[in-house]
Amino acid sequence: MNEEEVQSVQEMMRMQLQKVQERGVGLYMDDRPASPEEVARKCMQEQTVYMPDYVLNDMGILEQVRFDRIDPQ
C-alpha cells in the first residue's frame, strides 16, 4: 500500500471506531482505554491485520471493542 492508501484506510478506521465510541462502547488497546485515533494509527503502522475482540454485556449488547498485542512502536 502506498502512503495515500494507508492514510485513507486509517481515516476510515478512525471514523468507524469514533461512531462506535459515540454509542457508548469503550475502546481498549492492550488493556487500557484508547481513542479512535490512537487505535487506527497504531494498527495501520504495522503490516498485519488485527481482529478486535468484541465484549458483550449480560444482555448481549456491545460494551467494549478490544485490540490486544499491538506493537507500541
CSV table of C-alpha atoms in Angstrom, one decimal:
chain,number,residue,atom,x,y,z
A,1,MET,CA,0.0,0.0,0.0
A,2,ASN,CA,1.3,3.4,-0.8
A,3,GLU,CA,1.2,6.3,1.8
A,4,GLU,CA,-2.1,7.7,0.4
A,5,GLU,CA,-3.9,4.4,0.6
A,6,VAL,CA,-2.6,3.9,4.2
A,7,GLN,CA,-3.9,7.3,5.2
A,8,SER,CA,-7.3,6.6,3.6
A,9,VAL,CA,-7.7,3.3,5.4
A,10,GLN,CA,-6.5,4.8,8.6
A,11,GLU,CA,-9.1,7.6,8.4
A,12,MET,CA,-11.9,5.2,7.5
A,13,MET,CA,-11.0,3.0,10.5
A,14,ARG,CA,-10.8,6.1,12.8
A,15,MET,CA,-14.3,7.2,11.7
A,16,GLN,CA,-15.8,3.8,12.2
A,17,LEU,CA,-14.3,3.5,15.7
A,18,GLN,CA,-15.4,7.0,16.5
A,19,LYS,CA,-19.0,6.1,15.7
A,20,VAL,CA,-18.8,3.0,17.9
A,21,GLN,CA,-17.4,5.1,20.8
A,22,GLU,CA,-20.1,7.7,20.4
A,23,ARG,CA,-22.6,5.0,21.1
A,24,GLY,CA,-21.0,4.4,24.5
A,25,VAL,CA,-18.8,1.5,23.5
A,26,GLY,CA,-15.4,1.5,25.2
A,27,LEU,CA,-12.3,1.2,23.1
A,28,TYR,CA,-9.3,-0.5,24.5
A,29,MET,CA,-5.8,-1.2,23.3
A,30,ASP,CA,-3.6,-3.6,25.3
A,31,ASP,CA,-5.9,-3.4,28.4
A,32,ARG,CA,-6.1,0.4,28.6
A,33,PRO,CA,-8.6,2.9,27.2
A,34,ALA,CA,-7.7,4.2,23.8
A,35,SER,CA,-9.0,6.8,21.4
A,36,PRO,CA,-10.2,6.0,17.8
A,37,GLU,CA,-7.2,8.0,16.5
A,38,GLU,CA,-4.7,6.0,18.6
A,39,VAL,CA,-6.1,2.6,17.6
A,40,ALA,CA,-6.2,3.5,13.9
A,41,ARG,CA,-2.7,5.0,13.9
A,42,LYS,CA,-1.1,2.1,15.7
A,43,CYS,CA,-2.9,-0.6,13.8
A,44,MET,CA,-2.0,0.9,10.4
A,45,GLN,CA,1.7,1.4,11.3
A,46,GLU,CA,2.2,-2.4,11.4
A,47,GLN,CA,1.9,-4.6,8.3
A,48,THR,CA,-0.6,-7.0,9.8
A,49,VAL,CA,-4.3,-7.4,10.2
A,50,TYR,CA,-5.9,-7.2,13.6
A,51,MET,CA,-9.1,-8.9,14.7
A,52,PRO,CA,-10.7,-7.0,17.5
A,53,ASP,CA,-12.3,-8.7,20.4
A,54,TYR,CA,-16.0,-7.7,20.9
A,55,VAL,CA,-17.1,-7.8,24.5
A,56,LEU,CA,-20.8,-8.1,25.2
A,57,ASN,CA,-22.6,-7.4,28.4
A,58,ASP,CA,-25.1,-9.9,30.1
A,59,MET,CA,-27.9,-8.7,27.7
A,60,GLY,CA,-25.8,-9.3,24.6
A,61,ILE,CA,-25.2,-5.6,23.9
A,62,LEU,CA,-21.8,-4.5,22.7
A,63,GLU,CA,-19.9,-3.0,25.6
A,64,GLN,CA,-16.2,-2.9,24.5
A,65,VAL,CA,-14.0,-3.3,21.5
A,66,ARG,CA,-10.5,-4.5,22.4
A,67,PHE,CA,-7.3,-4.6,20.4
A,68,ASP,CA,-4.6,-6.6,22.1
A,69,ARG,CA,-0.9,-7.3,21.4
A,70,ILE,CA,-0.4,-4.1,19.4
A,71,ASP,CA,3.3,-3.3,18.9
A,72,PRO,CA,3.9,0.1,20.6
A,73,GLN,CA,6.3,1.4,18.0
